[in-house]
GROMACS .gro file of C-alpha atoms in nm:
model
  441
    1MET     CA    1  -6.950 -12.613   3.087
    2ASP     CA    2  -6.862 -12.449   2.756
    3SER     CA    3  -6.945 -12.769   2.566
    4VAL     CA    4  -7.281 -12.796   2.743
    5LEU     CA    5  -7.364 -12.436   2.654
    6ALA     CA    6  -7.261 -12.495   2.293
    7PHE     CA    7  -7.480 -12.808   2.283
    8VAL     CA    8  -7.781 -12.609   2.408
    9ILE     CA    9  -7.713 -12.329   2.159
   10GLY     CA   10  -7.704 -12.583   1.874
   11VAL     CA   11  -8.039 -12.728   1.981
   12VAL     CA   12  -8.195 -12.381   2.015
   13ILE     CA   13  -8.072 -12.280   1.669
   14ILE     CA   14  -8.234 -12.584   1.510
   15VAL     CA   15  -8.560 -12.533   1.703
   16ILE     CA   16  -8.576 -12.172   1.583
   17GLY     CA   17  -8.484 -12.277   1.230
   18LEU     CA   18  -8.754 -12.545   1.232
   19ALA     CA   19  -9.011 -12.294   1.355
   20VAL     CA   20  -8.912 -12.051   1.079
   21SER     CA   21  -8.935 -12.330   0.821
   22ILE     CA   22  -9.283 -12.420   0.943
   23GLY     CA   23  -9.385 -12.054   0.943
   24LEU     CA   24  -9.270 -12.010   0.584
   25HIS     CA   25  -9.450 -12.332   0.489
   26GLU     CA   26  -9.776 -12.189   0.617
   27ILE     CA   27  -9.707 -11.855   0.446
   28GLY     CA   28  -9.686 -12.056   0.126
   29HIS     CA   29 -10.049 -12.153   0.189
   30LEU     CA   30 -10.158 -11.817   0.330
   31VAL     CA   31 -10.047 -11.581   0.052
   32PRO     CA   32 -10.210 -11.755  -0.246
   33ALA     CA   33 -10.523 -11.828  -0.041
   34LYS     CA   34 -10.568 -11.458   0.031
   35LEU     CA   35 -10.480 -11.362  -0.326
   36PHE     CA   36 -10.753 -11.596  -0.451
   37GLY     CA   37 -11.008 -11.448  -0.209
   38VAL     CA   38 -11.034 -11.738   0.038
   39LYS     CA   39 -11.120 -11.625   0.390
   40VAL     CA   40 -10.837 -11.725   0.624
   41THR     CA   41 -10.933 -11.696   0.990
   42GLN     CA   42 -10.608 -11.814   1.153
   43TYR     CA   43 -10.235 -11.836   1.087
   44MET     CA   44 -10.063 -12.026   1.367
   45ILE     CA   45  -9.710 -12.155   1.424
   46GLY     CA   46  -9.707 -12.447   1.664
   47PHE     CA   47  -9.971 -12.639   1.854
   48GLY     CA   48 -10.109 -12.635   2.204
   49PRO     CA   49 -10.180 -12.324   2.414
   50THR     CA   50 -10.147 -11.989   2.238
   51ILE     CA   51  -9.849 -11.787   2.363
   52TRP     CA   52  -9.912 -11.477   2.157
   53SER     CA   53 -10.160 -11.373   1.891
   54ARG     CA   54 -10.281 -11.060   1.717
   55ARG     CA   55 -10.572 -11.009   1.482
   56ARG     CA   56 -10.521 -10.813   1.165
   57GLY     CA   57 -10.828 -10.776   0.955
   58GLU     CA   58 -11.011 -11.108   0.941
   59THR     CA   59 -10.706 -11.321   1.028
   60GLU     CA   60 -10.560 -11.402   1.370
   61TYR     CA   61 -10.182 -11.446   1.364
   62GLY     CA   62 -10.018 -11.626   1.654
   63VAL     CA   63  -9.757 -11.854   1.807
   64LYS     CA   64  -9.838 -12.161   2.014
   65ALA     CA   65  -9.637 -12.340   2.280
   66ILE     CA   66  -9.516 -12.646   2.083
   67PRO     CA   67  -9.322 -12.539   1.771
   68LEU     CA   68  -9.355 -12.873   1.592
   69GLY     CA   69  -9.610 -12.781   1.329
   70GLY     CA   70  -9.844 -12.511   1.215
   71TYR     CA   71 -10.162 -12.442   1.026
   72ILE     CA   72 -10.379 -12.186   0.856
   73ALA     CA   73 -10.756 -12.211   0.896
   74MET     CA   74 -10.954 -12.153   0.576
   75ILE     CA   75 -11.329 -12.168   0.548
   76GLY     CA   76 -11.473 -12.434   0.323
   77MET     CA   77 -11.185 -12.677   0.301
   78PHE     CA   78 -11.445 -12.944   0.224
   79PRO     CA   79 -11.769 -12.901   0.032
   80PRO     CA   80 -12.069 -12.913   0.266
   81ALA     CA   81 -12.296 -13.213   0.267
   82LYS     CA   82 -12.624 -13.166   0.090
   83GLY     CA   83 -12.841 -12.920   0.276
   84GLN     CA   84 -12.557 -12.798   0.502
   85GLN     CA   85 -12.367 -12.472   0.516
   86VAL     CA   86 -12.000 -12.425   0.454
   87HIS     CA   87 -11.772 -12.538   0.738
   88GLU     CA   88 -11.425 -12.434   0.853
   89ASP     CA   89 -11.126 -12.665   0.873
   90SER     CA   90 -10.751 -12.625   0.831
   91THR     CA   91 -10.440 -12.727   0.641
   92GLY     CA   92 -10.265 -12.803   0.969
   93PHE     CA   93 -10.144 -13.153   1.045
   94PHE     CA   94 -10.370 -13.217   1.341
   95ARG     CA   95 -10.659 -12.972   1.309
   96SER     CA   96 -10.757 -13.106   0.968
   97LEU     CA   97 -10.807 -13.446   1.133
   98VAL     CA   98 -11.083 -13.335   1.364
   99GLN     CA   99 -11.398 -13.420   1.181
  100ASP     CA  100 -11.632 -13.257   1.433
  101ALA     CA  101 -11.479 -12.922   1.335
  102ARG     CA  102 -11.719 -12.933   1.042
  103ASP     CA  103 -12.007 -12.873   1.281
  104SER     CA  104 -11.845 -12.636   1.530
  105SER     CA  105 -11.680 -12.419   1.267
  106MET     CA  106 -12.007 -12.355   1.082
  107GLU     CA  107 -12.106 -12.129   1.368
  108SER     CA  108 -11.809 -11.900   1.299
  109ILE     CA  109 -11.900 -11.849   0.932
  110THR     CA  110 -12.079 -11.521   0.885
  111PRO     CA  111 -12.342 -11.487   0.613
  112GLY     CA  112 -12.198 -11.368   0.285
  113ASP     CA  113 -11.874 -11.566   0.309
  114GLU     CA  114 -12.006 -11.871   0.122
  115ASP     CA  115 -11.839 -11.766  -0.205
  116ARG     CA  116 -11.503 -11.734  -0.030
  117ALA     CA  117 -11.485 -12.103   0.060
  118PHE     CA  118 -11.174 -12.292  -0.042
  119TYR     CA  119 -11.362 -12.571  -0.220
  120ARG     CA  120 -11.522 -12.317  -0.457
  121LEU     CA  121 -11.186 -12.226  -0.610
  122PRO     CA  122 -11.099 -12.368  -0.952
  123VAL     CA  123 -10.888 -12.681  -0.932
  124TRP     CA  124 -10.566 -12.510  -1.041
  125LYS     CA  125 -10.601 -12.246  -0.772
  126ARG     CA  126 -10.657 -12.510  -0.503
  127ILE     CA  127 -10.344 -12.690  -0.620
  128VAL     CA  128 -10.147 -12.364  -0.603
  129VAL     CA  129 -10.266 -12.302  -0.246
  130MET     CA  130 -10.185 -12.652  -0.126
  131PHE     CA  131  -9.855 -12.678  -0.315
  132GLY     CA  132  -9.749 -12.337  -0.186
  133GLY     CA  133  -9.645 -12.476   0.153
  134PRO     CA  134  -9.410 -12.750   0.030
  135PHE     CA  135  -9.281 -12.516  -0.241
  136MET     CA  136  -9.169 -12.267   0.025
  137ASN     CA  137  -8.972 -12.544   0.194
  138LEU     CA  138  -8.812 -12.627  -0.141
  139VAL     CA  139  -8.717 -12.263  -0.201
  140LEU     CA  140  -8.572 -12.236   0.149
  141ALA     CA  141  -8.375 -12.558   0.098
  142VAL     CA  142  -8.232 -12.429  -0.231
  143ALA     CA  143  -8.127 -12.104  -0.061
  144LEU     CA  144  -7.964 -12.289   0.229
  145PHE     CA  145  -7.779 -12.529  -0.001
  146ALA     CA  146  -7.659 -12.227  -0.202
  147VAL     CA  147  -7.515 -12.078   0.118
  148ILE     CA  148  -7.341 -12.404   0.204
  149LEU     CA  149  -7.201 -12.485  -0.141
  150MET     CA  150  -7.122 -12.135  -0.269
  151GLY     CA  151  -7.043 -11.968   0.061
  152PHE     CA  152  -6.881 -12.222   0.291
  153GLY     CA  153  -6.774 -12.466   0.020
  154VAL     CA  154  -6.743 -12.843   0.020
  155THR     CA  155  -6.465 -13.044   0.183
  156GLN     CA  156  -6.310 -13.272  -0.075
  157PRO     CA  157  -5.982 -13.454  -0.138
  158SER     CA  158  -5.705 -13.236  -0.277
  159THR     CA  159  -5.405 -13.339  -0.485
  160THR     CA  160  -5.183 -13.283  -0.180
  161VAL     CA  161  -5.059 -13.587   0.010
  162GLY     CA  162  -5.199 -13.587   0.362
  163SER     CA  163  -5.036 -13.902   0.499
  164VAL     CA  164  -4.800 -14.178   0.388
  165SER     CA  165  -4.848 -14.534   0.511
  166ALA     CA  166  -4.543 -14.719   0.640
  167CYS     CA  167  -4.682 -15.058   0.542
  168ALA     CA  168  -4.931 -15.206   0.299
  169LEU     CA  169  -5.239 -15.368   0.453
  170PRO     CA  170  -5.528 -15.523   0.255
  171ALA     CA  171  -5.843 -15.314   0.237
  172THR     CA  172  -6.032 -15.572   0.445
  173SER     CA  173  -5.767 -15.589   0.717
  174GLU     CA  174  -5.903 -15.537   1.067
  175ARG     CA  175  -5.571 -15.384   1.173
  176GLN     CA  176  -5.495 -15.017   1.119
  177THR     CA  177  -5.139 -15.024   1.252
  178CYS     CA  178  -4.826 -15.178   1.110
  179GLU     CA  179  -4.658 -15.479   1.269
  180PRO     CA  180  -4.321 -15.646   1.207
  181GLY     CA  181  -4.335 -15.854   0.891
  182ASP     CA  182  -4.589 -15.632   0.710
  183PRO     CA  183  -4.471 -15.537   0.358
  184ALA     CA  184  -4.344 -15.181   0.323
  185ALA     CA  185  -4.571 -14.942   0.135
  186PRO     CA  186  -4.426 -14.833  -0.202
  187GLY     CA  187  -4.501 -14.466  -0.137
  188ALA     CA  188  -4.283 -14.444   0.171
  189ALA     CA  189  -4.007 -14.641  -0.003
  190ALA     CA  190  -4.018 -14.400  -0.299
  191GLY     CA  191  -3.971 -14.098  -0.072
  192ILE     CA  192  -4.320 -13.946  -0.097
  193GLU     CA  193  -4.380 -13.707   0.193
  194PRO     CA  194  -4.691 -13.548   0.348
  195GLY     CA  195  -4.741 -13.205   0.194
  196ASP     CA  196  -4.628 -13.310  -0.154
  197ARG     CA  197  -4.870 -13.183  -0.421
  198ILE     CA  198  -4.907 -13.432  -0.705
  199VAL     CA  199  -4.870 -13.273  -1.048
  200SER     CA  200  -4.857 -13.577  -1.277
  201VAL     CA  201  -4.857 -13.956  -1.262
  202ASP     CA  202  -4.694 -14.170  -1.531
  203GLY     CA  203  -4.661 -13.862  -1.751
  204GLN     CA  204  -5.030 -13.772  -1.724
  205PRO     CA  205  -5.120 -13.438  -1.560
  206VAL     CA  206  -5.373 -13.479  -1.277
  207THR     CA  207  -5.612 -13.223  -1.132
  208SER     CA  208  -5.789 -13.444  -0.876
  209TRP     CA  209  -5.695 -13.717  -0.631
  210ASN     CA  210  -5.928 -13.961  -0.805
  211GLU     CA  211  -5.735 -13.917  -1.131
  212SER     CA  212  -5.404 -14.002  -0.965
  213THR     CA  213  -5.556 -14.301  -0.783
  214THR     CA  214  -5.702 -14.440  -1.107
  215ILE     CA  215  -5.363 -14.433  -1.279
  216ILE     CA  216  -5.188 -14.591  -0.981
  217ARG     CA  217  -5.446 -14.870  -0.954
  218ASP     CA  218  -5.405 -14.949  -1.326
  219HIS     CA  219  -5.026 -15.000  -1.298
  220PRO     CA  220  -4.954 -15.273  -1.041
  221ASP     CA  221  -4.591 -15.392  -1.031
  222GLU     CA  222  -4.495 -15.134  -1.296
  223PRO     CA  223  -4.251 -14.847  -1.221
  224ILE     CA  224  -4.420 -14.513  -1.284
  225GLU     CA  225  -4.300 -14.156  -1.262
  226LEU     CA  226  -4.460 -13.934  -0.999
  227VAL     CA  227  -4.402 -13.557  -1.019
  228VAL     CA  228  -4.480 -13.357  -0.705
  229VAL     CA  229  -4.433 -13.000  -0.589
  230ARG     CA  230  -4.235 -12.984  -0.264
  231ASP     CA  231  -4.135 -12.655  -0.103
  232GLY     CA  232  -4.218 -12.472  -0.423
  233GLU     CA  233  -4.008 -12.691  -0.649
  234GLN     CA  234  -4.096 -12.986  -0.869
  235VAL     CA  235  -3.953 -13.321  -0.759
  236THR     CA  236  -3.964 -13.633  -0.975
  237LEU     CA  237  -4.000 -13.967  -0.794
  238GLU     CA  238  -4.022 -14.324  -0.917
  239VAL     CA  239  -4.270 -14.552  -0.746
  240THR     CA  240  -4.378 -14.910  -0.820
  241PRO     CA  241  -4.739 -14.974  -0.707
  242MET     CA  242  -4.776 -15.316  -0.546
  243LEU     CA  243  -5.065 -15.551  -0.625
  244SER     CA  244  -5.297 -15.541  -0.326
  245GLU     CA  245  -5.656 -15.606  -0.228
  246ARG     CA  246  -5.843 -15.277  -0.255
  247TYR     CA  247  -6.205 -15.169  -0.256
  248ALA     CA  248  -6.353 -15.126  -0.603
  249THR     CA  249  -6.451 -14.768  -0.688
  250ASP     CA  250  -6.662 -14.603  -0.955
  251GLU     CA  251  -6.566 -14.312  -1.180
  252ASN     CA  252  -6.637 -14.069  -0.894
  253GLY     CA  253  -6.412 -14.252  -0.651
  254GLN     CA  254  -6.702 -14.395  -0.449
  255VAL     CA  255  -6.677 -14.749  -0.314
  256VAL     CA  256  -6.885 -15.000  -0.515
  257THR     CA  257  -7.113 -15.234  -0.319
  258ASP     CA  258  -7.277 -15.563  -0.416
  259ALA     CA  259  -7.646 -15.656  -0.395
  260SER     CA  260  -7.622 -15.715  -0.020
  261GLY     CA  261  -7.460 -15.378   0.041
  262ASP     CA  262  -7.111 -15.513   0.113
  263PRO     CA  263  -6.812 -15.338  -0.050
  264VAL     CA  264  -6.661 -15.510  -0.353
  265THR     CA  265  -6.287 -15.578  -0.349
  266VAL     CA  266  -6.045 -15.608  -0.642
  267GLN     CA  267  -5.673 -15.661  -0.693
  268ALA     CA  268  -5.522 -15.326  -0.791
  269GLY     CA  269  -5.211 -15.114  -0.769
  270PHE     CA  270  -5.142 -14.960  -0.427
  271VAL     CA  271  -4.890 -14.699  -0.315
  272GLY     CA  272  -5.006 -14.618   0.038
  273ILE     CA  273  -5.077 -14.246   0.030
  274SER     CA  274  -5.389 -14.058   0.140
  275PRO     CA  275  -5.504 -13.709   0.040
  276ALA     CA  276  -5.527 -13.396   0.247
  277SER     CA  277  -5.871 -13.233   0.243
  278GLU     CA  278  -5.950 -12.886   0.118
  279THR     CA  279  -6.263 -12.674   0.119
  280VAL     CA  280  -6.367 -12.563  -0.229
  281GLN     CA  281  -6.649 -12.320  -0.301
  282GLN     CA  282  -6.885 -12.459  -0.563
  283PRO     CA  283  -7.043 -12.279  -0.861
  284VAL     CA  284  -7.412 -12.193  -0.867
  285THR     CA  285  -7.466 -12.480  -1.111
  286ALA     CA  286  -7.389 -12.726  -0.829
  287VAL     CA  287  -7.684 -12.616  -0.613
  288LEU     CA  288  -7.980 -12.770  -0.795
  289PRO     CA  289  -7.808 -13.108  -0.853
  290ALA     CA  290  -7.730 -13.123  -0.481
  291VAL     CA  291  -8.093 -13.046  -0.398
  292GLY     CA  292  -8.203 -13.311  -0.647
  293GLU     CA  293  -7.981 -13.571  -0.481
  294GLN     CA  294  -8.129 -13.484  -0.142
  295ILE     CA  295  -8.484 -13.514  -0.277
  296THR     CA  296  -8.401 -13.852  -0.429
  297GLY     CA  297  -8.248 -13.969  -0.102
  298VAL     CA  298  -8.547 -13.863   0.108
  299ALA     CA  299  -8.788 -14.016  -0.143
  300GLY     CA  300  -8.592 -14.343  -0.122
  301ILE     CA  301  -8.622 -14.342   0.257
  302ILE     CA  302  -8.997 -14.285   0.234
  303VAL     CA  303  -9.045 -14.560  -0.026
  304ASN     CA  304  -8.857 -14.804   0.198
  305LEU     CA  305  -9.003 -14.663   0.520
  306PRO     CA  306  -9.166 -14.989   0.640
  307GLN     CA  307  -8.834 -15.175   0.633
  308ARG     CA  308  -8.656 -14.874   0.777
  309MET     CA  309  -8.896 -14.867   1.071
  310VAL     CA  310  -8.841 -15.240   1.127
  311ASP     CA  311  -8.468 -15.167   1.144
  312VAL     CA  312  -8.530 -14.886   1.393
  313TRP     CA  313  -8.744 -15.122   1.605
  314ASN     CA  314  -8.473 -15.388   1.603
  315ALA     CA  315  -8.215 -15.131   1.705
  316ALA     CA  316  -8.432 -14.977   1.978
  317PHE     CA  317  -8.538 -15.307   2.135
  318GLY     CA  318  -8.249 -15.530   2.028
  319THR     CA  319  -7.875 -15.531   1.979
  320GLU     CA  320  -7.854 -15.392   1.626
  321GLU     CA  321  -7.700 -15.052   1.559
  322ARG     CA  322  -7.893 -14.756   1.421
  323ASP     CA  323  -7.851 -14.676   1.053
  324PRO     CA  324  -7.691 -14.328   1.040
  325ASN     CA  325  -7.868 -14.271   0.706
  326GLY     CA  326  -8.207 -14.386   0.835
  327PRO     CA  327  -8.501 -14.181   0.965
  328ILE     CA  328  -8.472 -13.988   1.290
  329SER     CA  329  -8.714 -13.778   1.493
  330VAL     CA  330  -8.692 -13.412   1.592
  331VAL     CA  331  -8.527 -13.536   1.912
  332GLY     CA  332  -8.252 -13.699   1.707
  333VAL     CA  333  -8.215 -13.389   1.492
  334GLY     CA  334  -8.179 -13.174   1.802
  335ARG     CA  335  -7.919 -13.409   1.947
  336LEU     CA  336  -7.709 -13.409   1.629
  337SER     CA  337  -7.729 -13.030   1.614
  338GLY     CA  338  -7.611 -13.000   1.972
  339GLU     CA  339  -7.323 -13.240   1.907
  340ILE     CA  340  -7.210 -13.042   1.602
  341ALA     CA  341  -7.216 -12.717   1.799
  342SER     CA  342  -7.021 -12.868   2.090
  343LEU     CA  343  -6.741 -13.028   1.886
  344ASP     CA  344  -6.408 -12.867   1.973
  345GLU     CA  345  -6.222 -13.033   1.686
  346ILE     CA  346  -6.387 -12.835   1.406
  347PRO     CA  347  -6.379 -12.458   1.337
  348LEU     CA  348  -6.678 -12.230   1.384
  349ALA     CA  349  -6.739 -12.205   1.008
  350SER     CA  350  -6.771 -12.584   0.984
  351LYS     CA  351  -7.016 -12.587   1.274
  352ALA     CA  352  -7.227 -12.320   1.105
  353ALA     CA  353  -7.219 -12.511   0.776
  354GLY     CA  354  -7.324 -12.830   0.957
  355LEU     CA  355  -7.622 -12.664   1.127
  356ILE     CA  356  -7.731 -12.498   0.803
  357GLY     CA  357  -7.700 -12.833   0.631
  358ILE     CA  358  -7.933 -12.991   0.886
  359LEU     CA  359  -8.190 -12.715   0.830
  360ALA     CA  360  -8.159 -12.758   0.453
  361SER     CA  361  -8.215 -13.133   0.484
  362LEU     CA  362  -8.514 -13.076   0.714
  363ASN     CA  363  -8.675 -12.853   0.454
  364ILE     CA  364  -8.617 -13.114   0.184
  365ALA     CA  365  -8.783 -13.369   0.413
  366LEU     CA  366  -9.079 -13.134   0.472
  367PHE     CA  367  -9.110 -13.078   0.097
  368VAL     CA  368  -9.109 -13.447   0.002
  369PHE     CA  369  -9.309 -13.576   0.298
  370ASN     CA  370  -9.590 -13.322   0.257
  371LEU     CA  371  -9.637 -13.426  -0.106
  372ILE     CA  372  -9.729 -13.785  -0.014
  373PRO     CA  373 -10.080 -13.822  -0.165
  374LEU     CA  374 -10.253 -13.902   0.164
  375LEU     CA  375 -10.467 -13.685   0.387
  376PRO     CA  376 -10.407 -13.491   0.605
  377LEU     CA  377 -10.089 -13.403   0.414
  378ASP     CA  378 -10.088 -13.137   0.143
  379GLY     CA  379 -10.034 -13.407  -0.116
  380GLY     CA  380 -10.367 -13.561  -0.022
  381HIS     CA  381 -10.551 -13.235  -0.097
  382ILE     CA  382 -10.358 -13.198  -0.424
  383ALA     CA  383 -10.447 -13.555  -0.524
  384GLY     CA  384 -10.814 -13.485  -0.446
  385ALA     CA  385 -10.810 -13.172  -0.664
  386LEU     CA  386 -10.647 -13.361  -0.950
  387TRP     CA  387 -10.906 -13.641  -0.920
  388GLU     CA  388 -11.181 -13.380  -0.932
  389ALA     CA  389 -11.029 -13.233  -1.250
  390ILE     CA  390 -11.018 -13.579  -1.408
  391ARG     CA  391 -11.381 -13.655  -1.315
  392ARG     CA  392 -11.506 -13.323  -1.448
  393GLY     CA  393 -11.294 -13.361  -1.762
  394PHE     CA  394 -11.446 -13.700  -1.839
  395ALA     CA  395 -11.792 -13.557  -1.771
  396ARG     CA  396 -11.736 -13.282  -2.025
  397VAL     CA  397 -11.593 -13.519  -2.285
  398PHE     CA  398 -11.885 -13.763  -2.254
  399ARG     CA  399 -12.141 -13.484  -2.204
  400ARG     CA  400 -12.246 -13.601  -1.863
  401PRO     CA  401 -12.368 -13.385  -1.575
  402ASP     CA  402 -12.096 -13.208  -1.373
  403PRO     CA  403 -12.016 -13.443  -1.082
  404GLY     CA  404 -11.928 -13.144  -0.863
  405PRO     CA  405 -11.636 -13.113  -0.620
  406VAL     CA  406 -11.477 -13.418  -0.462
  407ASP     CA  407 -11.578 -13.447  -0.097
  408LEU     CA  408 -11.247 -13.534   0.071
  409ALA     CA  409 -11.425 -13.536   0.404
  410LYS     CA  410 -11.539 -13.887   0.316
  411LEU     CA  411 -11.177 -13.997   0.352
  412MET     CA  412 -11.160 -13.900   0.718
  413PRO     CA  413 -11.159 -14.264   0.837
  414LEU     CA  414 -10.852 -14.326   0.622
  415THR     CA  415 -10.705 -14.001   0.746
  416PHE     CA  416 -10.740 -14.108   1.107
  417GLY     CA  417 -10.568 -14.435   1.018
  418VAL     CA  418 -10.280 -14.244   0.856
  419VAL     CA  419 -10.248 -14.024   1.164
  420ILE     CA  420 -10.236 -14.327   1.394
  421VAL     CA  421  -9.959 -14.482   1.183
  422LEU     CA  422  -9.763 -14.157   1.167
  423GLY     CA  423  -9.805 -14.110   1.540
  424ALA     CA  424  -9.679 -14.461   1.611
  425MET     CA  425  -9.377 -14.411   1.386
  426SER     CA  426  -9.300 -14.077   1.552
  427ALA     CA  427  -9.320 -14.235   1.898
  428LEU     CA  428  -9.090 -14.519   1.792
  429LEU     CA  429  -8.836 -14.279   1.642
  430ILE     CA  430  -8.839 -14.058   1.950
  431TYR     CA  431  -8.789 -14.360   2.175
  432ALA     CA  432  -8.507 -14.491   1.956
  433ASP     CA  433  -8.342 -14.147   1.953
  434ILE     CA  434  -8.343 -14.154   2.333
  435VAL     CA  435  -8.228 -14.510   2.406
  436LYS     CA  436  -8.005 -14.567   2.100
  437PRO     CA  437  -7.950 -14.240   1.918
  438VAL     CA  438  -7.763 -14.168   1.599
  439THR     CA  439  -7.460 -13.982   1.726
  440LEU     CA  440  -7.146 -13.812   1.597
  441LEU     CA  441  -6.947 -13.869   1.916
   0.00000   0.00000   0.00000
């Protein structure tokens, strides 16, 4: 029962965190819009029936039943057609798709508000308004990653020996246990014990596990001196690494893969020891690089999204396994959050760090995804504003008449197509997360 309750709590935390992230995204649109004088009639978190709302001034603030999105409604998102008045539309994911809102919303525009339409803003102000939402997600992600890296810290290999293998098995061996006839591991034969902290290898001081591993791998069949600290005292041991098939690693200790994604193997020195892990708080300088890596990773997923969705289809309707690094839906995110919260094997601090990490990654995903230059996403409006600036710039340079604002409403057919594709992908991901989910258990 306790694990079920913890699972539910984990899901609730992520749902609340997602709602807050969406709310801050819309605040990123709301604040600059109001500062620039645009009339904002609604600020809503969620979709569906309104649960609660309150009007303050000219804006209605509220919460709707389904916390999976949000929107602010600004008058004049699109320039009116010739001979028509200004209409109302929204930055929200779904409401901006409804083309007939152009007609119905005109009735809610009171005389005198024409100059407060969004499309009348200078290009740079429109970009600020539309970029404000994704930027808030980026700021929130940076703050969350700062909490994780600087507050909780990062689990990484220490220079302390965590385990000593009794035998030496090739890296590609399917067995994980020793059997009679397997060669003895040099580390155990040399007297290395779990808990030993490595100080130097072959006369070279080491400050990381990767440094010690590099030296060992470079000295197969050569006796080397290993100095460790055991029970507060330095102990000098002699070990002869044996030549063995190992996975190739880069300078950061990460396994190298070939063009097909399979790990590369090499013949290298092997002792048979593994590190103990330790949690190390990171400096502030580690935050932005971590955020940059996340942005690059999400962008890579989006660039390869067609193939990724094919893989999800094959997994959902076939026998293939889900890619743990592939796209998942909010259902999958909720499931992973619940699993993290219900794990008994990890301490509370690690559970909190895991949930915060999920929220940080979600905000990175919201930041990158919303900048795709397609309507109804924010990136589509930004691209339209930039195209307008280019057209007007060329007109000024060649002394041609001002072409006026770009009417993005003409792209509604494309927008509906984008929505259909996004809806289909969402449905597939949700189905896959139900029948063959990415799981930690």
